[in-house]
PDB file of N, CA and C in Angstrom:
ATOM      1  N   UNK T 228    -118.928 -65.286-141.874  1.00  0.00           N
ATOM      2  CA  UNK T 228    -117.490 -65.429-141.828  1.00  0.00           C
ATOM      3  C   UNK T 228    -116.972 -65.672-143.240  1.00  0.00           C
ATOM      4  N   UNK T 229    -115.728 -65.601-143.781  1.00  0.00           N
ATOM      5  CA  UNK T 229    -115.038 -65.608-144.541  1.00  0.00           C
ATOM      6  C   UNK T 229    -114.249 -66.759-144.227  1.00  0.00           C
ATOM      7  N   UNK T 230    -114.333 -67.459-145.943  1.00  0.00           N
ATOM      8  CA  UNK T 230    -113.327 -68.692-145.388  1.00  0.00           C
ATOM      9  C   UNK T 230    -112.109 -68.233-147.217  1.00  0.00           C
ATOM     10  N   UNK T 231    -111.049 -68.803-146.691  1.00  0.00           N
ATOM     11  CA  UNK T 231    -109.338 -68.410-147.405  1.00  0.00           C
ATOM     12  C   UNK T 231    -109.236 -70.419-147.750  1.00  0.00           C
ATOM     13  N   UNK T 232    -108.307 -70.242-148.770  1.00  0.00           N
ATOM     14  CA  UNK T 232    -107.312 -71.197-149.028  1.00  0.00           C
ATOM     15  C   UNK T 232    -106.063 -70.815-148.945  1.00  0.00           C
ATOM     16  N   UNK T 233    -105.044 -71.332-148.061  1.00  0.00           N
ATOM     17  CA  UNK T 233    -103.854 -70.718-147.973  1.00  0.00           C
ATOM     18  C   UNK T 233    -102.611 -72.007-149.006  1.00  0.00           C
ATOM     19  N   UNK T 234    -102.169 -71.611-149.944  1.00  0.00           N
ATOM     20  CA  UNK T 234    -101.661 -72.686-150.777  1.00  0.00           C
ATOM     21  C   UNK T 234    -100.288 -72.706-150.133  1.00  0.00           C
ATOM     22  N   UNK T 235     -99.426 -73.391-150.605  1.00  0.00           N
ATOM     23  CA  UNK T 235     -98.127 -73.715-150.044  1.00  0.00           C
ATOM     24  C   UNK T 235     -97.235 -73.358-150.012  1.00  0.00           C
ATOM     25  N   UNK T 236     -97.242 -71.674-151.158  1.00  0.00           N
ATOM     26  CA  UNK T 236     -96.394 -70.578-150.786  1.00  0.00           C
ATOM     27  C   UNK T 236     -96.980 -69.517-149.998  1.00  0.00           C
ATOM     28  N   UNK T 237     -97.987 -69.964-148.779  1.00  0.00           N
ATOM     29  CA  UNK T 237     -98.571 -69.555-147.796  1.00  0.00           C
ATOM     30  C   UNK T 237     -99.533 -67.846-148.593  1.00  0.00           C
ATOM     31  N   UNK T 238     -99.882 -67.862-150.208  1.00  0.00           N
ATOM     32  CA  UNK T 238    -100.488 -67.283-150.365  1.00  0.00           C
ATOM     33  C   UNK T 238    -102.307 -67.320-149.556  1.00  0.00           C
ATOM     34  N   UNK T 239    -103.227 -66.885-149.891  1.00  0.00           N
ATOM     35  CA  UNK T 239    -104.600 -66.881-149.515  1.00  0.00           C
ATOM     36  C   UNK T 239    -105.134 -66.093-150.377  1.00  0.00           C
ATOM     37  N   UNK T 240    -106.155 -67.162-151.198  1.00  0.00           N
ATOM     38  CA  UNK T 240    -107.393 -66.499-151.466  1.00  0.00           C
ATOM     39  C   UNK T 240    -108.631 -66.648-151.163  1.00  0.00           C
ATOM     40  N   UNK T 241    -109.320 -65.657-151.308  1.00  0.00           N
ATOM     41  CA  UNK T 241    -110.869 -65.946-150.920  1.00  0.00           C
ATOM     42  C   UNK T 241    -111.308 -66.893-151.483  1.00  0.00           C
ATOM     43  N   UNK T 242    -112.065 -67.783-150.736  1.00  0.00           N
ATOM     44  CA  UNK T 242    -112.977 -69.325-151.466  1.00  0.00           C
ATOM     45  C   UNK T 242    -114.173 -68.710-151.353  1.00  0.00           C
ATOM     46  N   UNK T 243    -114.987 -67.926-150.224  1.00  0.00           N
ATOM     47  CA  UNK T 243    -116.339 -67.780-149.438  1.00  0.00           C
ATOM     48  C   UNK T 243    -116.518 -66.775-148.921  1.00  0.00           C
ATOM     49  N   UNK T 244    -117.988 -66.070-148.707  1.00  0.00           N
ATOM     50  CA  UNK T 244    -118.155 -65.465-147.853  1.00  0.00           C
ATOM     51  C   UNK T 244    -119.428 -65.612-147.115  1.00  0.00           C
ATOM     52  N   UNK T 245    -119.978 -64.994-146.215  1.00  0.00           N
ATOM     53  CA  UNK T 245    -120.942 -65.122-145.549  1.00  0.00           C
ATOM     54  C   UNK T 245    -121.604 -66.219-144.773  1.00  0.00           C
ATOM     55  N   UNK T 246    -120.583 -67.145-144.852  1.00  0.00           N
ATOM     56  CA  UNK T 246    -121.004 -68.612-144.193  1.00  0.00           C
ATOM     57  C   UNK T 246    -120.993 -68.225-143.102  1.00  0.00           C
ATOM     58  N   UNK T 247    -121.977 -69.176-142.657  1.00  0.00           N
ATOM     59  CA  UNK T 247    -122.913 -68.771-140.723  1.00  0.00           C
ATOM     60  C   UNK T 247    -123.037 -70.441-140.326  1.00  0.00           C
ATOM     61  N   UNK T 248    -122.751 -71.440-141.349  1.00  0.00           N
ATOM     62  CA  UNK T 248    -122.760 -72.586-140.141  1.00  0.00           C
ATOM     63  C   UNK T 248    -121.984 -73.665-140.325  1.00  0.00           C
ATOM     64  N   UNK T 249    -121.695 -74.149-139.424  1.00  0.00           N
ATOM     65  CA  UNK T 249    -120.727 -75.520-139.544  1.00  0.00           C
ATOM     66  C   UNK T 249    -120.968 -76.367-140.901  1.00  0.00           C
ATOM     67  N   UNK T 250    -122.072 -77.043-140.761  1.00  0.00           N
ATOM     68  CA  UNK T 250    -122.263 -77.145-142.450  1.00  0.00           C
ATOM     69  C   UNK T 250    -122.173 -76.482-143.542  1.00  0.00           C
ATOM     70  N   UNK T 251    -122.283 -75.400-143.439  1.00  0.00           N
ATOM     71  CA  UNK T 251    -121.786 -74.882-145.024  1.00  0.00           C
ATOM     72  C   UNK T 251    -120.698 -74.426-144.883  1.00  0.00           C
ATOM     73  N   UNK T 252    -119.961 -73.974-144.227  1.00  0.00           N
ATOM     74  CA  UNK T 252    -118.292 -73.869-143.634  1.00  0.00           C
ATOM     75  C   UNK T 252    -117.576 -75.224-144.371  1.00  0.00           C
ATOM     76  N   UNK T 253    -117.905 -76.816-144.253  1.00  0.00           N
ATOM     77  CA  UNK T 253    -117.163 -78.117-144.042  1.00  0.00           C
ATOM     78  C   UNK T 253    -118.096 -78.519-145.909  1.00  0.00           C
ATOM     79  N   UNK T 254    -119.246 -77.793-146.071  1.00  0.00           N
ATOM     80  CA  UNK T 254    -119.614 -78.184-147.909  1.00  0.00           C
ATOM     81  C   UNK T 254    -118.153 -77.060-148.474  1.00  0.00           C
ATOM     82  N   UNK T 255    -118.399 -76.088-148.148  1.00  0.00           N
ATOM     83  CA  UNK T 255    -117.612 -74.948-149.241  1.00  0.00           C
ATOM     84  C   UNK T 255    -116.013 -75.752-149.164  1.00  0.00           C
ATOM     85  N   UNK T 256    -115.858 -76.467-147.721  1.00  0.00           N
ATOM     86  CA  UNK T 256    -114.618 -76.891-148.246  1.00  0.00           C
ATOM     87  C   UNK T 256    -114.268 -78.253-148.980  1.00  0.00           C
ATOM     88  N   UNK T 257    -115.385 -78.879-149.020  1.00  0.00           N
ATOM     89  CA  UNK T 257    -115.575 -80.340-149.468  1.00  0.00           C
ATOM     90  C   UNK T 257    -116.121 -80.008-151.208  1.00  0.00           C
ATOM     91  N   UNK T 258    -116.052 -79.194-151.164  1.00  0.00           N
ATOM     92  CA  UNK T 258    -116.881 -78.737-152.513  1.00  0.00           C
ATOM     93  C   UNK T 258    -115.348 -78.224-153.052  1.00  0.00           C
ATOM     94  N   UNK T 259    -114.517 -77.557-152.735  1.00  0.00           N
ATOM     95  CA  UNK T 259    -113.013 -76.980-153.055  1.00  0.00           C
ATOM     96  C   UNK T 259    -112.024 -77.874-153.302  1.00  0.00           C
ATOM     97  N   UNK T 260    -112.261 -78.942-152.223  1.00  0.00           N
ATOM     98  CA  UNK T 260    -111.067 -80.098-152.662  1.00  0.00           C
ATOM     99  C   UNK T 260    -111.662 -81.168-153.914  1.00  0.00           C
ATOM    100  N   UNK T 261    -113.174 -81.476-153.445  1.00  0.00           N
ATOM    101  CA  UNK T 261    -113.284 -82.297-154.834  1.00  0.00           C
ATOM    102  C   UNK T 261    -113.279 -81.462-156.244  1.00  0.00           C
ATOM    103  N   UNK T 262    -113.170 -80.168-156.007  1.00  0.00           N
ATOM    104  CA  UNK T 262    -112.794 -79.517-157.555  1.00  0.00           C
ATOM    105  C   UNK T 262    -111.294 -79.855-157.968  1.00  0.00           C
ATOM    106  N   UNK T 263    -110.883 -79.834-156.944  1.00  0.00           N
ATOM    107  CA  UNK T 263    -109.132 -79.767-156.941  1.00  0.00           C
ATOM    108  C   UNK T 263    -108.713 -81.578-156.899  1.00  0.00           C
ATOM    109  N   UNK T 264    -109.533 -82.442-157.032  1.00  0.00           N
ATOM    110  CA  UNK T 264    -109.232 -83.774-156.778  1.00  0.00           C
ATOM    111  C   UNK T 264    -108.289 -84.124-155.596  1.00  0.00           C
ATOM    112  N   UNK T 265    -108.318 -83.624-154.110  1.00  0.00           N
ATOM    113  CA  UNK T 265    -108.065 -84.008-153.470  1.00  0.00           C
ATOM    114  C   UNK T 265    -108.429 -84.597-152.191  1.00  0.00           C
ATOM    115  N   UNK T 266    -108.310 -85.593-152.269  1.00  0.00           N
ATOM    116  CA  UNK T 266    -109.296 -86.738-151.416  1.00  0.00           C
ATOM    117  C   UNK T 266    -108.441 -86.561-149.532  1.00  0.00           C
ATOM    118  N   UNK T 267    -109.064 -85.938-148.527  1.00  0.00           N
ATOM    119  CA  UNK T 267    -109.206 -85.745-147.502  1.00  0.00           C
ATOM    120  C   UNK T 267    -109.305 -87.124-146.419  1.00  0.00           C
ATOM    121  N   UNK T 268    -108.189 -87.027-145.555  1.00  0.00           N
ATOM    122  CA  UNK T 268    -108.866 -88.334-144.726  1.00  0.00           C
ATOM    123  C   UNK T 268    -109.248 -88.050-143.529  1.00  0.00           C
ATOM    124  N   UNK T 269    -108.954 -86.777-142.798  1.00  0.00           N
ATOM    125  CA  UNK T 269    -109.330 -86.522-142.082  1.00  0.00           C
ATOM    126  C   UNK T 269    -108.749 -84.878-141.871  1.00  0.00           C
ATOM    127  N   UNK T 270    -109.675 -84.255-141.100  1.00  0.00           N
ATOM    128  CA  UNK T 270    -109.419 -82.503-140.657  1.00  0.00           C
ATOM    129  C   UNK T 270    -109.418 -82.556-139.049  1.00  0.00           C
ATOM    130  N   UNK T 271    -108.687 -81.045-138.882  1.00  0.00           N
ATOM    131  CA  UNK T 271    -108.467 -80.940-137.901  1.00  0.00           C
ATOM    132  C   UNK T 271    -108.906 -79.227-137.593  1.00  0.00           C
ATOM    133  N   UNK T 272    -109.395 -78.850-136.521  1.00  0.00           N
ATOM    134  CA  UNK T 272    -109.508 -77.474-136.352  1.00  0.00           C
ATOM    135  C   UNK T 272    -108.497 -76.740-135.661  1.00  0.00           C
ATOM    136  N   UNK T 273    -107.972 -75.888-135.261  1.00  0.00           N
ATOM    137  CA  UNK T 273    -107.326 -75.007-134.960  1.00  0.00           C
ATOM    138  C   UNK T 273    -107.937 -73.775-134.795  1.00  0.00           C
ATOM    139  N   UNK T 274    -108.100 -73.566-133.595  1.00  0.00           N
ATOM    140  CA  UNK T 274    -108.798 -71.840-132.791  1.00  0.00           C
ATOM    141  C   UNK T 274    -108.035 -71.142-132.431  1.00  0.00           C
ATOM    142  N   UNK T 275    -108.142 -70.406-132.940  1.00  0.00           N
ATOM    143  CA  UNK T 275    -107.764 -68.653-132.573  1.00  0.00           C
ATOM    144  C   UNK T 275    -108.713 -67.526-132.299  1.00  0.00           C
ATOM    145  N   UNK T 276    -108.444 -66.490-131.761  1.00  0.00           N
ATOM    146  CA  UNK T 276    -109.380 -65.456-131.619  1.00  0.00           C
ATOM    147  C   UNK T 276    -110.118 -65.296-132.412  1.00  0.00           C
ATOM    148  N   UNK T 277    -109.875 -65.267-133.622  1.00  0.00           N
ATOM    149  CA  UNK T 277    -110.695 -64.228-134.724  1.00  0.00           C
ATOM    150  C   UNK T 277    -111.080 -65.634-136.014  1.00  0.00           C
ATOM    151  N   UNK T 278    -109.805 -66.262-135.652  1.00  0.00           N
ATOM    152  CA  UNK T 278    -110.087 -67.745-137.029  1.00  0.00           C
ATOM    153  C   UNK T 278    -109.683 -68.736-136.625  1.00  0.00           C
ATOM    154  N   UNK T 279    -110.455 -69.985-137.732  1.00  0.00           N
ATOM    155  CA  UNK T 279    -110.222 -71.147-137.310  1.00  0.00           C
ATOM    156  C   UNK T 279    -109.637 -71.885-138.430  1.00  0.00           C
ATOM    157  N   UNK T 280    -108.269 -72.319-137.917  1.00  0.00           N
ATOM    158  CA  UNK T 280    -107.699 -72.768-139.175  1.00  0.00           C
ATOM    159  C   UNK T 280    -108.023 -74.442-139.352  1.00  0.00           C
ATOM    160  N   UNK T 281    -108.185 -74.818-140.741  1.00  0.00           N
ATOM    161  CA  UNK T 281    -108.827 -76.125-141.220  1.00  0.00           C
ATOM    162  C   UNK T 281    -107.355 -77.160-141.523  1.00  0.00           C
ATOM    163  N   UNK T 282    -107.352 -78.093-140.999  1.00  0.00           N
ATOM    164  CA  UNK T 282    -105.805 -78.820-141.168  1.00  0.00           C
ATOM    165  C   UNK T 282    -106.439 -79.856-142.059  1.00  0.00           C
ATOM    166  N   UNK T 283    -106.701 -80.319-143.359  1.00  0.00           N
ATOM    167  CA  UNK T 283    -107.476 -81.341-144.215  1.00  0.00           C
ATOM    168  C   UNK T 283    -106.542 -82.457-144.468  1.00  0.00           C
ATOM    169  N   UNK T 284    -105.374 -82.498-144.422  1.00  0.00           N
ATOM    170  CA  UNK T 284    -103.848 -82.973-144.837  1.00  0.00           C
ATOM    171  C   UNK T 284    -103.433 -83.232-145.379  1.00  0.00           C
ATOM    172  N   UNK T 285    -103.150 -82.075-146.161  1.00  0.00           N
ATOM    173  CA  UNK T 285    -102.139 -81.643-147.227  1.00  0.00           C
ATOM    174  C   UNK T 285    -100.804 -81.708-146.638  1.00  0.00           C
ATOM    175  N   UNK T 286    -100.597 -80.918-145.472  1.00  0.00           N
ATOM    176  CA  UNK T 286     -99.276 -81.195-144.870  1.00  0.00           C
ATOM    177  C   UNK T 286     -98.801 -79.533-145.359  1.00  0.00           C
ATOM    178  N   UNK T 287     -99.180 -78.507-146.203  1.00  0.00           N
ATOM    179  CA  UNK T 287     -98.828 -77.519-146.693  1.00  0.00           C
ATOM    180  C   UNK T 287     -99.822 -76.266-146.967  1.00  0.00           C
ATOM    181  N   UNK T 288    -101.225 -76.936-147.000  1.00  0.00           N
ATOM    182  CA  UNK T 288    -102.195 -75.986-147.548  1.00  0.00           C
ATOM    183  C   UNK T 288    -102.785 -75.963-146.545  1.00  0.00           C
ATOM    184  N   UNK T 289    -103.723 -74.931-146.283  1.00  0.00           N
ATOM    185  CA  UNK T 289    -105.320 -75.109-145.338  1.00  0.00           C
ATOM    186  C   UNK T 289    -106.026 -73.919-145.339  1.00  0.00           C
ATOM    187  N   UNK T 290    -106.972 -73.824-144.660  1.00  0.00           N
ATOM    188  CA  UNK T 290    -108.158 -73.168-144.850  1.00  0.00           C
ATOM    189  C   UNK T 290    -107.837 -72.287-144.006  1.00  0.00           C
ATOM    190  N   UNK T 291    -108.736 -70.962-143.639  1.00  0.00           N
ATOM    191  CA  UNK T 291    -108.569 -70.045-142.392  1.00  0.00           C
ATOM    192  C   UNK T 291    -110.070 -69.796-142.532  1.00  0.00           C
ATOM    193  N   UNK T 292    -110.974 -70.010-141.421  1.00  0.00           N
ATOM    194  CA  UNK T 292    -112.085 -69.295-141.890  1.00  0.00           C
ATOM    195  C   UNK T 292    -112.238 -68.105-140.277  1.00  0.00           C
ATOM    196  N   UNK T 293    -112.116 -66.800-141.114  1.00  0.00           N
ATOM    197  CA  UNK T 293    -112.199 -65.719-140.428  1.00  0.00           C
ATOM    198  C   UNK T 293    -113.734 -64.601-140.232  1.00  0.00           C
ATOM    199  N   UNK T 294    -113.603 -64.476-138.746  1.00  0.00           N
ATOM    200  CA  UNK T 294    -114.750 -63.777-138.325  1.00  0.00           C
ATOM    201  C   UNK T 294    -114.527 -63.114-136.870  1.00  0.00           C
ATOM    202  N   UNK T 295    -115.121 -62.551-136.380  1.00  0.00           N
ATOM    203  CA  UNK T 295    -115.134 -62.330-135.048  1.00  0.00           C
ATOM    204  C   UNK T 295    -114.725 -62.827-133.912  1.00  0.00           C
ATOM    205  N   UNK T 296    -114.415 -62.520-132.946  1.00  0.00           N
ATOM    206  CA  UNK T 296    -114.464 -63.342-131.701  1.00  0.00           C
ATOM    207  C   UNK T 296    -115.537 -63.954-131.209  1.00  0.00           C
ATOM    208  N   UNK T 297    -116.648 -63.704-131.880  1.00  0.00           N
ATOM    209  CA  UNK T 297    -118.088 -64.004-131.278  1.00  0.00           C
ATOM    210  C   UNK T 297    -118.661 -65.376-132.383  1.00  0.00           C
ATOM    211  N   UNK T 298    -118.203 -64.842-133.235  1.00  0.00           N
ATOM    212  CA  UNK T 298    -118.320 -65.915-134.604  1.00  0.00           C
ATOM    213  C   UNK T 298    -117.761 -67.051-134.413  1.00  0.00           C
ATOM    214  N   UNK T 299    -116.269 -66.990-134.015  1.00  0.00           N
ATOM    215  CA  UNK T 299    -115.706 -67.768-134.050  1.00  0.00           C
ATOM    216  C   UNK T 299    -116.320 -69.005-133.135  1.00  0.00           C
ATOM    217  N   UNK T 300    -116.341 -68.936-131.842  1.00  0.00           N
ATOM    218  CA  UNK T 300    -116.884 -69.001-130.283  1.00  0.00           C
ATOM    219  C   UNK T 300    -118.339 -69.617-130.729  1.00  0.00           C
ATOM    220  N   UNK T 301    -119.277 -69.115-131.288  1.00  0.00           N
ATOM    221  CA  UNK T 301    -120.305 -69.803-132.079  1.00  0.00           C
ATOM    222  C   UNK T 301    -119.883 -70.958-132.988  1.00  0.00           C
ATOM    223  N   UNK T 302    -118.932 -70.976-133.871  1.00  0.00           N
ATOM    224  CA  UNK T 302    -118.750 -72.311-134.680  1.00  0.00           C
ATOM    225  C   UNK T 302    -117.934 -73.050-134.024  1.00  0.00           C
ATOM    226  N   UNK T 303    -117.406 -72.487-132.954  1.00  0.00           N
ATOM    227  CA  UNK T 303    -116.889 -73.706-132.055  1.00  0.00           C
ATOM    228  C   UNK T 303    -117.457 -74.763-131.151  1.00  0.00           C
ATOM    229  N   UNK T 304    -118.671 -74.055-130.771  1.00  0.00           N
ATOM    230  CA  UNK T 304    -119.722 -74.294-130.263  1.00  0.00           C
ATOM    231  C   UNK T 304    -120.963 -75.217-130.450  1.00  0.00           C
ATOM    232  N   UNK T 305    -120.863 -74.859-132.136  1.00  0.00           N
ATOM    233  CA  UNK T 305    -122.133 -75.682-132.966  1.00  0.00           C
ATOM    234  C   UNK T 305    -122.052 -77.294-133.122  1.00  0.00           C
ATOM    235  N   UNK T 306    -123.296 -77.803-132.850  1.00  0.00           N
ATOM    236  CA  UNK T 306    -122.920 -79.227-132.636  1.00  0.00           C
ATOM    237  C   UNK T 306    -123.299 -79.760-133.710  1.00  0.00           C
ATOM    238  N   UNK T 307    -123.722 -79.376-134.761  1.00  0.00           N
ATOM    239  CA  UNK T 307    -124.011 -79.901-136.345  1.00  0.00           C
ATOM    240  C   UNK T 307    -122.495 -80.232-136.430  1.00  0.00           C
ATOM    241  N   UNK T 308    -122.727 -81.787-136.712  1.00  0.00           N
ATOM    242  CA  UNK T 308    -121.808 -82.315-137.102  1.00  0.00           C
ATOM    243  C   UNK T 308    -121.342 -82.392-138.467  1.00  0.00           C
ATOM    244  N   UNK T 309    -119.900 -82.318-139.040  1.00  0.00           N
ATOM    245  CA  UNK T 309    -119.855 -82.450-140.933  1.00  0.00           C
ATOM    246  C   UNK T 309    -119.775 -83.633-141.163  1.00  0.00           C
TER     247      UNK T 309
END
């Protein structure tokens, strides 16, 4: 799957690609905000068909990480906790 940063003029760029598991999905994004010095208190997921959007709380920014319907349904699934 492909994971996006969507900034607060609702642009998106690519952060990732090829991530296959809950853990490296929740490093690539823990690895993005401490580049960016922003300290996270808590996330939230959001499912959709194809993506799962990351709510970290910013209140403006977030993640989309996009894949399949089958992909998705799998990382919803996975019980590796971040």
């Amino acid at each position: 799957m492909t994971l996006y940063f969507e900034n607060s003029r609702k642009q998106e760029r690519k952060i990732a690609e090829n991530l296959t598991t809950r853990k490296d999905v929740y490093k690539t994004i823990n690895d993005f905000l401490d580049e960016h010095h922003f300290k996270s208190y808590y996330s939230r997921e959001i499912y959709k068909p194809t993506e799962i959007i990351f709510d970290v709380g910013s209140h403006t920014e977030f993640f989309h990480l996009k894949g399949t319907e089958e992909e998705v349904l799998n990382f919803k699934n996975e019980v590796d906790a971040h």
